Coordinates of C-alpha atoms and ligand atoms in Angstrom, one line a residue:
M18 CA -68.4 24.6 -19.9
G19 CA -69.6 25.6 -23.8
M20 CA -71.2 22.6 -25.5
A21 CA -68.0 21.6 -27.4
D22 CA -66.3 21.4 -23.8
K23 CA -69.3 19.8 -23.0
K24 CA -69.5 17.3 -25.4
K25 CA -65.9 16.5 -25.5
S26 CA -65.9 15.3 -22.2
V27 CA -69.2 13.0 -22.9
L28 CA -66.8 11.6 -25.4
A29 CA -63.9 11.2 -23.2
Q30 CA -65.5 9.1 -20.8
G31 CA -67.1 7.1 -23.9
R32 CA -64.1 6.5 -24.6
S33 CA -63.1 5.4 -21.6
W34 CA -64.8 2.7 -20.9
L35 CA -62.7 0.8 -23.5
P36 CA -59.9 0.8 -21.9
V37 CA -60.8 -0.3 -18.2
F38 CA -62.5 -3.5 -20.3
A39 CA -60.0 -3.9 -23.3
G40 CA -57.7 -4.7 -20.1
A41 CA -59.6 -8.0 -18.6
S42 CA -58.8 -10.8 -20.8
P43 CA -62.5 -11.5 -22.8
A44 CA -62.4 -15.1 -21.7
V45 CA -62.0 -13.7 -17.4
M46 CA -65.6 -11.7 -18.1
I47 CA -67.9 -14.8 -19.4
F48 CA -66.4 -16.6 -17.0
L49 CA -67.1 -13.9 -14.8
V50 CA -70.9 -14.0 -16.1
L51 CA -71.0 -17.1 -16.6
F52 CA -70.0 -18.3 -12.9
A53 CA -72.7 -16.1 -11.8
L54 CA -74.7 -18.0 -13.6
L55 CA -74.2 -21.6 -13.4
A56 CA -74.1 -20.5 -8.8
T57 CA -77.6 -19.6 -9.6
T58 CA -78.4 -21.9 -11.7
V59 CA -77.2 -24.8 -9.1
E60 CA -78.0 -23.1 -6.0
G61 CA -81.8 -22.4 -6.8
V62 CA -82.0 -26.6 -7.9
G63 CA -79.9 -27.4 -4.4
L64 CA -83.1 -25.1 -3.4
V65 CA -86.3 -26.7 -5.1
L66 CA -84.8 -29.7 -3.8
V67 CA -85.8 -28.8 -0.3
Y68 CA -89.1 -28.9 -1.9
P69 CA -89.2 -33.0 -2.7
I70 CA -87.5 -32.8 1.4
L71 CA -90.3 -31.5 2.3
E72 CA -93.1 -33.1 0.7
I73 CA -91.6 -36.7 1.1
M74 CA -91.2 -36.0 5.0
R75 CA -94.2 -34.2 5.7
S76 CA -96.6 -36.5 3.9
G77 CA -95.1 -39.6 4.0
E78 CA -95.7 -41.2 1.1
E79 CA -93.5 -42.3 -1.7
P80 CA -91.9 -39.6 -4.8
A81 CA -94.3 -41.6 -7.1
M82 CA -97.3 -41.1 -5.2
L83 CA -96.7 -37.7 -4.8
A84 CA -95.1 -37.2 -8.3
Q85 CA -98.7 -37.2 -9.9
K86 CA -100.1 -34.8 -7.1
S87 CA -97.7 -32.0 -8.1
E88 CA -96.7 -30.6 -11.6
I89 CA -92.8 -29.1 -9.6
F90 CA -92.3 -32.4 -8.1
A91 CA -93.3 -34.5 -11.2
Y92 CA -90.5 -32.4 -12.8
I93 CA -88.1 -33.7 -10.5
V94 CA -88.5 -37.3 -10.6
R95 CA -88.4 -36.9 -14.3
A96 CA -85.0 -35.0 -14.3
F97 CA -83.5 -37.6 -11.8
E98 CA -85.0 -40.8 -13.9
F99 CA -82.9 -38.8 -16.9
C100 CA -79.7 -38.6 -14.7
G101 CA -80.1 -42.4 -14.5
L102 CA -80.4 -41.7 -10.6
P103 CA -82.7 -43.5 -8.2
V104 CA -85.6 -41.0 -6.9
S105 CA -85.7 -40.9 -3.1
L106 CA -86.2 -39.2 0.5
A107 CA -81.4 -39.8 0.9
S108 CA -81.2 -39.5 -3.1
I109 CA -82.3 -36.0 -3.3
M110 CA -80.9 -35.1 0.3
V111 CA -77.2 -36.1 -0.9
M112 CA -78.0 -34.7 -4.9
T113 CA -78.9 -31.1 -2.5
V114 CA -75.4 -31.5 -0.7
I115 CA -73.9 -31.7 -3.8
M116 CA -75.3 -28.7 -5.6
V117 CA -74.0 -26.5 -2.1
I118 CA -70.8 -28.5 -2.8
I119 CA -70.6 -27.8 -6.7
R120 CA -72.1 -23.9 -6.0
Q121 CA -69.0 -23.3 -3.5
G122 CA -66.2 -24.3 -5.8
L123 CA -68.2 -21.7 -8.5
T124 CA -67.8 -19.0 -5.8
Y125 CA -64.8 -19.6 -5.2
G126 CA -63.8 -19.8 -9.3
S127 CA -65.6 -16.9 -9.3
A128 CA -64.1 -15.4 -6.3
V129 CA -60.7 -15.5 -8.1
N130 CA -61.5 -14.5 -11.5
R131 CA -63.2 -11.5 -9.8
A132 CA -59.9 -10.6 -8.2
Q133 CA -57.9 -10.8 -11.1
F134 CA -60.3 -9.6 -13.3
S135 CA -60.4 -5.8 -11.5
Y136 CA -56.0 -6.2 -10.9
D137 CA -56.0 -6.5 -14.6
A138 CA -57.8 -3.5 -15.0
V139 CA -56.1 -1.2 -12.6
A140 CA -52.4 -2.8 -14.3
H141 CA -53.7 -1.7 -17.4
I142 CA -55.4 1.7 -17.0
S143 CA -52.3 2.5 -15.2
N144 CA -50.3 0.8 -18.2
R145 CA -51.8 3.2 -20.6
L146 CA -52.0 6.9 -19.1
F147 CA -48.3 6.0 -18.7
R148 CA -47.9 4.9 -21.6
S149 CA -49.6 7.4 -23.1
L150 CA -47.9 10.5 -21.3
L151 CA -44.6 9.0 -22.4
N152 CA -45.7 9.3 -26.0
A153 CA -47.4 13.0 -25.6
D154 CA -45.7 15.9 -26.0
L155 CA -43.6 17.2 -23.2
M156 CA -46.1 20.6 -23.1
V157 CA -49.4 18.1 -22.4
V158 CA -47.2 16.6 -19.4
E159 CA -45.9 19.6 -17.8
Q160 CA -49.0 20.9 -18.5
H161 CA -50.6 18.6 -15.9
R162 CA -49.1 18.8 -11.9
T163 CA -47.1 16.4 -10.8
G164 CA -49.0 15.8 -7.7
T165 CA -52.6 15.7 -10.6
L166 CA -50.2 13.0 -12.9
I167 CA -48.7 11.1 -9.1
N168 CA -53.1 10.7 -8.2
A169 CA -53.7 9.1 -11.0
V170 CA -51.6 6.3 -11.6
M171 CA -51.2 5.9 -7.8
V172 CA -54.5 6.2 -7.1
E173 CA -57.5 7.0 -9.5
C174 CA -56.3 4.3 -11.7
K175 CA -57.2 1.8 -8.8
R176 CA -60.7 3.9 -8.4
A177 CA -61.8 2.9 -11.9
A178 CA -60.7 -0.1 -12.2
M179 CA -63.4 -0.8 -10.0
L180 CA -65.6 0.8 -11.5
A181 CA -65.2 -1.7 -14.2
L182 CA -65.8 -4.7 -11.6
S183 CA -68.7 -3.1 -10.0
S184 CA -70.4 -2.5 -12.7
L185 CA -69.8 -6.6 -13.8
N186 CA -70.3 -7.0 -10.4
V187 CA -74.1 -5.3 -11.1
L188 CA -74.4 -7.9 -14.6
A189 CA -73.8 -10.3 -12.1
S190 CA -76.0 -9.5 -9.9
L191 CA -79.1 -9.0 -12.5
I192 CA -78.4 -12.0 -13.5
K193 CA -78.8 -14.2 -10.7
L194 CA -81.9 -11.8 -10.0
A195 CA -83.6 -13.0 -13.2
L196 CA -83.0 -16.3 -12.1
F197 CA -84.2 -16.4 -8.7
G198 CA -87.0 -14.8 -10.2
V199 CA -87.9 -17.6 -13.0
L200 CA -87.6 -20.0 -10.7
M201 CA -90.1 -17.7 -8.0
L202 CA -92.7 -17.2 -11.8
C203 CA -92.2 -20.9 -11.3
L204 CA -93.3 -21.5 -8.7
S205 CA -96.5 -18.9 -7.2
W206 CA -96.2 -16.1 -10.3
K207 CA -99.2 -13.6 -8.7
A208 CA -97.2 -13.8 -5.6
T209 CA -93.9 -13.3 -7.7
V210 CA -95.7 -10.1 -9.9
A211 CA -96.9 -8.6 -6.5
G212 CA -93.7 -8.9 -4.6
V213 CA -91.7 -7.4 -7.7
I214 CA -94.2 -4.9 -8.3
I215 CA -93.8 -3.8 -4.2
L216 CA -89.8 -3.9 -4.3
G217 CA -89.7 -1.8 -8.1
G218 CA -91.5 1.0 -6.8
V219 CA -89.6 1.5 -3.6
G220 CA -86.1 -0.4 -4.4
F221 CA -86.1 2.6 -6.6
F222 CA -87.2 5.7 -5.0
I223 CA -84.5 4.6 -2.2
S224 CA -82.1 3.7 -4.6
R225 CA -82.0 6.7 -6.7
R226 CA -81.1 8.8 -4.0
I227 CA -78.8 7.3 -2.5
I228 CA -76.8 6.4 -6.2
R229 CA -77.0 10.3 -7.4
R230 CA -75.7 11.2 -3.8
S231 CA -72.5 8.6 -4.7
R232 CA -72.0 9.7 -7.2
G233 CA -71.0 13.7 -6.4
L234 CA -69.3 12.2 -2.9
G235 CA -67.0 10.4 -5.4
S236 CA -66.3 13.3 -7.6
Q237 CA -65.9 15.2 -4.4
M238 CA -63.6 12.9 -3.7
S239 CA -61.9 12.5 -6.3
S240 CA -60.8 16.6 -6.5
I241 CA -60.0 16.2 -3.1
N242 CA -57.9 13.3 -3.9
D243 CA -55.6 15.5 -6.5
A244 CA -56.2 18.6 -4.7
L245 CA -54.2 15.7 -1.5
G246 CA -51.8 15.0 -4.0
R247 CA -50.5 18.3 -5.4
F248 CA -49.8 19.5 -2.1
T249 CA -47.9 16.6 -1.2
S250 CA -45.5 15.8 -4.0
E251 CA -45.2 20.5 -3.9
R252 CA -44.3 20.2 0.0
L253 CA -42.1 17.3 0.1
R254 CA -39.5 19.0 -2.9
L255 CA -40.3 22.7 -1.0
F256 CA -39.0 21.3 2.2
R257 CA -36.0 23.3 2.4
L258 CA -38.3 27.0 1.7
I259 CA -40.4 25.4 4.5
K260 CA -37.7 25.0 6.6
L261 CA -36.6 28.1 5.7
A262 CA -39.1 29.6 6.3
R263 CA -40.5 28.6 9.4
T264 CA -44.3 27.0 7.8
E265 CA -44.1 24.1 9.4
T266 CA -47.2 24.2 11.6
V267 CA -49.2 26.7 8.8
E268 CA -48.0 23.4 6.4
Q269 CA -49.8 21.0 8.7
Q270 CA -52.8 22.5 9.2
L271 CA -53.3 23.2 5.4
F272 CA -52.5 18.9 5.2
S273 CA -54.4 17.5 8.2
D274 CA -57.4 20.0 5.9
K275 CA -57.8 18.1 3.5
V276 CA -56.9 15.1 4.9
H277 CA -60.0 15.6 7.1
V278 CA -62.1 16.1 3.9
L279 CA -60.7 13.7 2.7
S280 CA -61.4 11.5 6.0
D281 CA -65.1 13.0 6.1
L282 CA -65.7 12.2 2.3
N283 CA -65.6 8.1 3.2
T284 CA -67.3 8.0 6.5
D285 CA -70.1 9.9 3.8
L286 CA -69.8 7.6 1.6
T287 CA -69.8 5.0 3.9
R288 CA -72.9 6.1 5.5
S289 CA -74.4 5.7 2.3
A290 CA -73.5 1.9 1.6
A291 CA -74.9 1.6 5.2
R292 CA -77.5 2.6 4.7
L293 CA -78.5 0.8 1.7
T294 CA -77.9 -1.7 3.1
A295 CA -80.1 -1.6 5.9
L296 CA -82.4 -0.8 3.5
T297 CA -82.4 -3.3 1.6
E298 CA -83.5 -5.9 4.1
P299 CA -85.9 -4.6 5.7
L300 CA -87.1 -4.0 2.3
G301 CA -86.5 -7.5 1.0
V302 CA -88.8 -8.8 4.1
I303 CA -91.9 -6.7 3.6
I304 CA -91.9 -7.8 0.3
A305 CA -91.6 -11.3 1.0
L306 CA -93.8 -11.1 3.4
V307 CA -96.2 -9.4 1.0
A308 CA -95.6 -12.5 -0.5
L309 CA -96.6 -14.9 1.2
Y310 CA -99.8 -13.2 2.3
V311 CA -100.5 -13.5 -1.4
A312 CA -99.3 -17.4 -1.8
S313 CA -100.9 -18.3 0.8
Q314 CA -104.1 -16.2 2.2
M315 CA -105.7 -14.8 -1.3
L316 CA -103.9 -18.1 -4.0
G317 CA -103.4 -20.8 -1.4
M318 CA -100.7 -22.1 -2.1
G319 CA -99.5 -25.3 -0.2
L320 CA -96.9 -25.5 2.6
S321 CA -94.1 -26.7 0.7
E322 CA -93.9 -24.8 -1.4
I323 CA -94.5 -21.8 0.7
G324 CA -91.1 -23.1 2.4
V325 CA -89.0 -22.8 -0.9
F326 CA -90.6 -19.6 -1.7
I327 CA -89.2 -17.9 1.4
L328 CA -85.8 -19.7 1.5
I329 CA -85.4 -18.1 -2.4
V330 CA -86.8 -15.0 -1.1
F331 CA -84.1 -15.1 1.5
R332 CA -80.7 -15.9 -0.6
L333 CA -82.5 -13.1 -3.1
L334 CA -82.3 -10.8 0.0
P335 CA -77.7 -10.6 -0.3
V336 CA -78.2 -10.4 -4.0
M337 CA -80.3 -7.6 -4.1
Q338 CA -78.1 -6.2 -1.0
E339 CA -75.0 -6.8 -3.4
L340 CA -76.7 -5.5 -6.6
A341 CA -77.4 -2.6 -4.4
S342 CA -74.2 -1.3 -2.8
N343 CA -72.4 -2.6 -6.7
L344 CA -74.5 0.2 -8.0
Q345 CA -73.5 2.3 -5.5
Q346 CA -70.0 1.7 -5.4
A347 CA -70.1 2.1 -9.5
A348 CA -71.7 5.5 -8.6
S349 CA -68.9 6.9 -6.7
Y350 CA -65.9 5.0 -8.3
Q351 CA -67.4 7.2 -11.8
S352 CA -65.5 10.6 -11.2
S353 CA -62.4 9.1 -11.3
L354 CA -62.9 7.3 -15.1
T355 CA -63.5 11.2 -16.2
Y356 CA -60.7 11.8 -14.3
I357 CA -58.1 9.8 -16.0
A358 CA -59.7 10.1 -19.2
G359 CA -59.5 13.3 -19.5
I360 CA -56.1 12.8 -19.2
I361 CA -55.8 9.7 -21.8
D362 CA -57.7 11.7 -24.3
A363 CA -55.8 15.0 -23.5
A364 CA -52.5 13.0 -23.8
E365 CA -53.1 10.6 -26.4
R366 CA -54.3 13.6 -28.9
A367 CA -51.0 14.9 -28.2
T368 CA -48.6 12.1 -28.9
E369 CA -45.8 12.7 -31.0
Q370 CA -45.6 11.4 -34.5
D371 CA -42.3 9.4 -35.3
D372 CA -43.1 8.7 -39.1
A373 CA -40.8 11.3 -40.8
P374 CA -39.6 10.0 -43.6
R375 CA -35.8 11.5 -43.9
D376 CA -32.5 10.3 -40.9
F377 CA -30.6 13.3 -39.0
P378 CA -28.4 14.3 -42.2
Q379 CA -25.2 12.0 -41.9
S380 CA -22.5 14.4 -40.7
L381 CA -24.1 18.5 -40.2
K382 CA -22.1 20.4 -43.5
T383 CA -23.4 24.0 -43.4
G384 CA -25.2 24.2 -39.5
I385 CA -28.7 24.4 -37.7
R386 CA -31.1 27.8 -39.4
F387 CA -34.0 29.0 -38.4
E388 CA -36.4 30.6 -40.3
N389 CA -38.5 33.1 -39.4
V390 CA -39.9 31.0 -36.3
S391 CA -41.5 31.6 -33.5
Y392 CA -43.0 30.2 -30.5
L393 CA -46.3 30.5 -28.3
Y394 CA -46.2 28.4 -25.1
P395 CA -49.9 27.0 -24.9
V396 CA -52.9 28.7 -23.0
S397 CA -52.9 27.4 -19.0
E398 CA -54.5 29.4 -16.1
E399 CA -51.4 30.8 -15.4
H400 CA -50.4 32.1 -18.7
N401 CA -53.2 32.5 -20.5
E402 CA -52.3 35.5 -22.8
P403 CA -50.5 34.1 -24.9
K404 CA -47.3 35.9 -26.1
P405 CA -44.8 34.4 -28.3
A406 CA -41.2 33.5 -26.4
L407 CA -39.6 33.4 -29.7
E408 CA -40.9 35.8 -32.5
D409 CA -40.0 35.7 -35.9
I410 CA -36.6 34.3 -35.6
S411 CA -33.9 33.9 -38.4
L412 CA -30.6 32.7 -37.6
L413 CA -27.7 30.3 -38.7
L414 CA -26.1 28.3 -36.2
P415 CA -23.1 27.4 -37.7
A416 CA -22.1 23.5 -38.2
G417 CA -18.9 22.6 -36.3
K418 CA -18.6 26.2 -33.9
T419 CA -19.9 26.7 -30.6
I420 CA -23.0 29.6 -30.5
A421 CA -23.1 30.7 -26.9
L422 CA -26.7 32.4 -26.1
L423 CA -26.7 35.1 -23.5
G424 CA -30.0 37.6 -22.8
P425 CA -31.4 38.4 -19.3
S426 CA -33.9 36.0 -18.3
G427 CA -37.4 35.6 -20.1
A428 CA -35.4 36.2 -23.6
G429 CA -36.5 32.8 -24.7
K430 CA -33.3 31.2 -24.5
S431 CA -34.7 27.6 -22.7
T432 CA -37.3 27.9 -25.3
L433 CA -35.1 28.1 -28.5
I434 CA -32.9 25.0 -26.8
D435 CA -36.2 23.3 -26.5
L436 CA -36.8 23.1 -30.3
L437 CA -34.2 21.2 -31.5
P438 CA -34.4 18.9 -30.2
A439 CA -38.0 19.0 -31.1
L440 CA -39.3 19.1 -27.1
K441 CA -41.5 21.5 -28.4
R442 CA -42.0 22.0 -32.3
P443 CA -42.6 26.2 -33.8
S444 CA -45.4 28.1 -33.6
S445 CA -44.3 29.4 -37.0
G446 CA -41.1 29.2 -39.4
R447 CA -38.8 25.9 -39.3
I448 CA -35.5 24.5 -38.0
L449 CA -33.3 23.3 -41.0
F450 CA -30.5 20.5 -40.3
D451 CA -28.0 21.2 -42.9
D452 CA -31.4 21.5 -45.6
V453 CA -33.6 19.2 -44.1
P454 CA -36.3 20.6 -42.1
A455 CA -36.7 18.8 -38.4
N456 CA -40.4 17.9 -38.9
D457 CA -39.2 15.4 -42.3
I458 CA -36.7 13.8 -39.9
R459 CA -37.3 11.1 -37.9
L460 CA -37.9 12.1 -34.0
S461 CA -36.6 9.0 -32.6
S462 CA -32.8 9.6 -35.2
L463 CA -33.2 13.9 -34.3
R464 CA -32.9 12.9 -30.6
A465 CA -30.2 10.2 -31.0
H466 CA -28.1 12.5 -32.7
I467 CA -28.7 15.8 -30.7
A468 CA -27.4 15.3 -26.6
M469 CA -28.9 18.4 -23.7
V470 CA -27.2 19.0 -20.1
S471 CA -30.0 21.2 -18.6
Q472 CA -30.3 23.3 -15.5
D473 CA -32.4 20.5 -14.4
I474 CA -31.2 18.4 -12.1
L475 CA -31.5 14.9 -14.2
I476 CA -30.1 12.2 -11.9
I477 CA -32.3 9.1 -11.2
D478 CA -32.0 6.8 -8.9
G479 CA -29.4 3.9 -9.8
S480 CA -25.4 4.2 -9.7
V481 CA -23.5 6.4 -11.6
E482 CA -22.8 3.9 -14.3
D483 CA -27.1 3.6 -14.9
N484 CA -27.0 7.1 -14.8
L485 CA -24.0 7.3 -17.1
R486 CA -25.5 4.7 -19.3
Y487 CA -28.4 6.2 -19.4
G488 CA -29.6 6.6 -22.8
N489 CA -26.5 4.8 -24.3
P490 CA -26.9 1.2 -23.1
S491 CA -24.4 -0.1 -25.2
A492 CA -21.3 2.2 -23.9
T493 CA -19.0 0.0 -23.3
A494 CA -16.6 0.5 -19.4
E495 CA -14.3 2.5 -21.6
E496 CA -15.9 5.2 -23.2
I497 CA -17.9 5.5 -19.9
R498 CA -14.5 6.0 -18.3
Q499 CA -13.6 8.5 -21.4
A500 CA -16.7 10.6 -21.0
A501 CA -16.8 10.7 -17.0
R502 CA -12.5 11.8 -17.9
D503 CA -14.0 14.7 -20.4
A504 CA -16.3 15.9 -18.2
C505 CA -14.0 16.3 -14.9
A506 CA -16.2 13.5 -13.1
D507 CA -13.7 10.7 -13.1
G508 CA -11.5 11.9 -10.2
F509 CA -15.0 12.1 -8.1
I510 CA -16.7 9.2 -8.2
Q511 CA -13.4 7.6 -7.9
A512 CA -13.4 9.1 -4.5
L513 CA -16.7 7.5 -4.2
P514 CA -16.9 4.2 -1.3
E515 CA -18.0 2.1 -4.0
G516 CA -17.3 3.9 -7.2
Y517 CA -18.5 3.4 -11.1
D518 CA -21.2 1.1 -8.6
S519 CA -22.3 4.0 -5.5
V520 CA -25.7 4.5 -5.8
L521 CA -26.3 8.5 -6.3
G522 CA -30.1 8.8 -4.6
E523 CA -33.0 9.9 -5.8
R524 CA -32.7 13.2 -7.6
G525 CA -28.2 12.6 -6.7
A526 CA -29.0 13.9 -3.5
R527 CA -25.9 12.5 -2.3
L528 CA -24.0 14.8 -4.9
S529 CA -23.3 18.5 -4.7
G530 CA -24.6 21.4 -7.7
G531 CA -21.3 21.1 -9.2
Q532 CA -21.0 17.1 -9.3
R533 CA -24.6 16.5 -10.6
Q534 CA -23.8 19.3 -13.2
R535 CA -20.4 17.0 -14.4
I536 CA -22.3 13.4 -14.0
A537 CA -25.2 15.2 -16.8
L538 CA -22.4 16.0 -19.2
A539 CA -20.6 13.2 -19.0
R540 CA -24.2 11.2 -19.7
A541 CA -24.1 13.5 -22.9
L542 CA -20.6 13.4 -23.6
L543 CA -20.9 9.2 -23.5
A544 CA -23.6 10.4 -26.5
R545 CA -20.4 11.3 -28.6
V546 CA -23.5 12.9 -31.1
P547 CA -23.0 16.2 -33.7
V548 CA -25.4 18.7 -31.7
L549 CA -24.7 19.5 -27.7
L550 CA -27.0 22.0 -26.0
L551 CA -25.4 23.1 -22.8
D552 CA -27.6 25.2 -20.9
E553 CA -24.7 26.5 -18.5
P554 CA -22.8 22.8 -17.7
T555 CA -20.1 25.0 -15.8
S556 CA -22.2 27.6 -13.8
A557 CA -21.8 25.3 -10.4
L558 CA -17.6 24.5 -10.6
D559 CA -15.1 25.9 -9.2
A560 CA -11.9 27.0 -12.0
E561 CA -10.4 24.7 -12.1
S562 CA -12.6 22.4 -13.6
E563 CA -14.6 24.5 -15.5
L564 CA -11.3 25.2 -18.0
A565 CA -10.6 21.1 -18.3
V566 CA -14.3 20.9 -19.1
Q567 CA -13.8 24.2 -21.4
Q568 CA -10.8 22.1 -22.9
A569 CA -12.8 19.0 -23.4
L570 CA -14.8 20.6 -25.1
E571 CA -13.2 21.9 -27.5
R572 CA -11.1 18.6 -28.4
L573 CA -14.0 16.6 -28.7
Q574 CA -15.2 19.8 -31.3
R575 CA -11.1 19.4 -33.0
E576 CA -12.1 16.5 -33.0
H577 CA -15.5 15.3 -33.9
G578 CA -16.6 18.3 -35.2
T579 CA -19.3 18.8 -32.6
T580 CA -22.2 22.0 -33.5
I581 CA -22.2 23.3 -29.3
V582 CA -25.0 26.0 -28.2
I583 CA -24.1 26.7 -25.6
I584 CA -26.9 29.0 -22.8
A585 CA -23.8 31.3 -21.5
H586 CA -24.0 33.3 -18.0
R587 CA -21.0 34.3 -17.8
L588 CA -18.7 36.2 -19.9
S589 CA -16.4 32.8 -19.3
T590 CA -18.4 31.2 -21.6
V591 CA -18.8 33.2 -24.3
S592 CA -15.4 34.5 -25.0
H593 CA -14.3 31.0 -25.6
A594 CA -18.0 30.7 -28.0
D595 CA -16.8 31.6 -32.4
L596 CA -21.1 33.1 -32.5
T597 CA -22.6 34.7 -29.4
V598 CA -26.9 35.5 -30.2
L599 CA -28.0 38.0 -28.4
L600 CA -31.7 37.5 -27.4
D601 CA -34.3 39.8 -25.6
K602 CA -37.7 39.2 -25.2
G603 CA -38.4 37.0 -28.2
R604 CA -35.9 38.4 -30.5
V605 CA -32.6 38.3 -31.9
V606 CA -31.2 41.4 -30.6
A607 CA -27.7 40.6 -32.0
C608 CA -25.6 38.7 -33.0
G609 CA -21.8 38.1 -33.8
T610 CA -18.3 37.7 -32.1
H611 CA -17.0 38.8 -29.3
H612 CA -15.4 41.3 -31.2
E613 CA -18.3 41.7 -33.4
L614 CA -20.8 43.1 -30.3
M615 CA -17.9 45.3 -28.4
E616 CA -18.2 47.1 -31.3
T617 CA -21.8 46.9 -31.6
A618 CA -23.8 46.0 -28.7
P619 CA -24.1 48.4 -25.7
W620 CA -26.0 45.7 -23.5
Y621 CA -23.8 43.0 -24.2
Q622 CA -21.2 46.4 -23.2
K623 CA -22.2 46.2 -20.8
V624 CA -22.8 43.3 -19.2
V625 CA -19.5 42.8 -20.3
E626 CA -18.2 45.7 -18.1
L627 CA -19.9 44.5 -15.0
Q628 CA -18.5 41.2 -15.0
S629 CA -14.9 42.3 -15.8
Ligands
ADP12 P1 -34.7 32.1 -20.5 O1 -34.3 30.9 -20.8 O2 -34.3 33.1 -21.6 O3 -34.9 32.6 -19.3 P2 -37.1 30.7 -22.0 O4 -36.9 30.1 -22.6 O5 -37.3 30.5 -20.0 O6 -36.0 32.7 -21.5 O7 -39.3 31.9 -21.2 C1 -39.3 33.2 -22.3 C2 -40.5 33.3 -22.2 O8 -40.9 32.1 -21.9 C3 -40.4 33.5 -20.9 O9 -41.7 35.0 -21.1 C4 -41.6 33.0 -20.1 O10 -42.5 33.1 -18.9 C5 -42.2 32.0 -20.9 N1 -42.5 30.6 -20.8 C6 -41.1 29.6 -20.3 N2 -41.5 28.3 -20.3 C7 -43.2 29.1 -20.0 C8 -44.4 28.2 -19.9 N3 -43.7 26.6 -19.6 N4 -45.8 28.2 -20.4 C9 -45.7 30.1 -20.6 N5 -44.7 30.6 -20.7 C10 -43.4 29.8 -20.7

């Protein structure tokens, strides 16, 4: 990692604390800390009240008499009188019980608050992550593996939120420790100092080692979670291949290896936590005994004071345990925050801007002009040698015409199409819609005027109507019908058990390839946009449907002057085009009508010969 990278990741970590805490309302956070403060105060008061109870029972004297002998007793008597309460054994006992009840109420409130805080933090972090991805440039999302993003949203967000909670718990424990510390100091500062010195020395060494180890384990946990997420999402997508290649056993072993690493890591983390808990108590007892020895043998503290001292020390032990285990947990969750912060940071730095000044031209008159457009994919793990996917393209796609893009695979056809709705932005050169540079057109306006049917299966798990309406929420039932008819989809939709209300399943699992294609086409036609981008929309259709779709497109063009750009794989598509653009290795090698190309482009002639 270079210096700059290191700096960046530290920055990302620093920034990332914000979303974790920004999710919780400040009120909840203040309450959390206040509750801890109040609960401890109440508990402390309750504990101190044991002293007069013991003292009255031991000596059998009246409180007023005892107050003259002991300073603590004098405070208690004054506090009772201040509240207008009688000072007697019974009233002190009742007060002790009241304190316990109040403390339990506060504990209850704090438990609810804590839960609310952590759930709010999870919701906030995952919302922020998802929003940052939605608003980011397509390439940023594509550069992350699906499994990584799912793992981030589902697993790491929770762990990062737990980090926020454990940090807050650490704060609460520290407050409790400090308050108990003050109480003990009041009882005997020498005994307290003796205890704290031992605690500081031994505790620091033990917990530092365990915490460092937990941080390492947490970081391994994040990477194995990521690997597992990526593996699972990819293998589920490749189910067909796995079945046909008969690699079930191999895949099972790969999965099992990862899951076992994860379970081993979890065990190791639990072991660390348990070790810490196991060590805290004996350590606490040793400290208590040393303090007691100092108190009784060297300082000559009274029996009742020692009793209260012991009580406080025993209430202190769980707080110490809490502190240690929260420190340990915080350490183990730290990597999740880094993981999430890295993704949020990358996504937020690539947020698409929607603040360009102009609207898409009212009606496209000249067409779409490419001026020396080049596109270079960003360097990634797989493609580390930047080779332009498009190089110096200058081209006019005339308005109201059908333009076919033809060329071998890898020629840059899909990349070119992606540039039009600014899913990608040219690395150099520019694209103009009539005379308006694409960069000057508001992104939302640009995309509202361009529809695309790609080869990916873009079907959501909803009804046919939900799918058609997606992106066009205001379309009427009749418009939806008409678009489906134009895409030759109405027939098969009507034949589905529930017609337009039939649910299509994930990725349109209940449809054939051709049917999915027609749904996607109908959705694009419904938008009635001036520019239609199609990636061979009829490749999976039978000859009859293909002809019908072709006619629908021609009608659309006649009636609405739509500009249609089609990636063509078949000659039948090209022969209907007004203009064919031949691409190879990212460059335009020829451009013209069918007849022109037959005469001038040898590659085109070869394709025509092969296909006919
Ligand atoms: P076509 O659609 O004509 O098959 P593409 O536009 O998909 O071609 O690809 C053009 C070039 O860009 C190819 O060399 C391909 O390897 C490269 N390419 C495509 N997608 C990516 C990507 N996400 N990252 C890096 N390179 C890519």
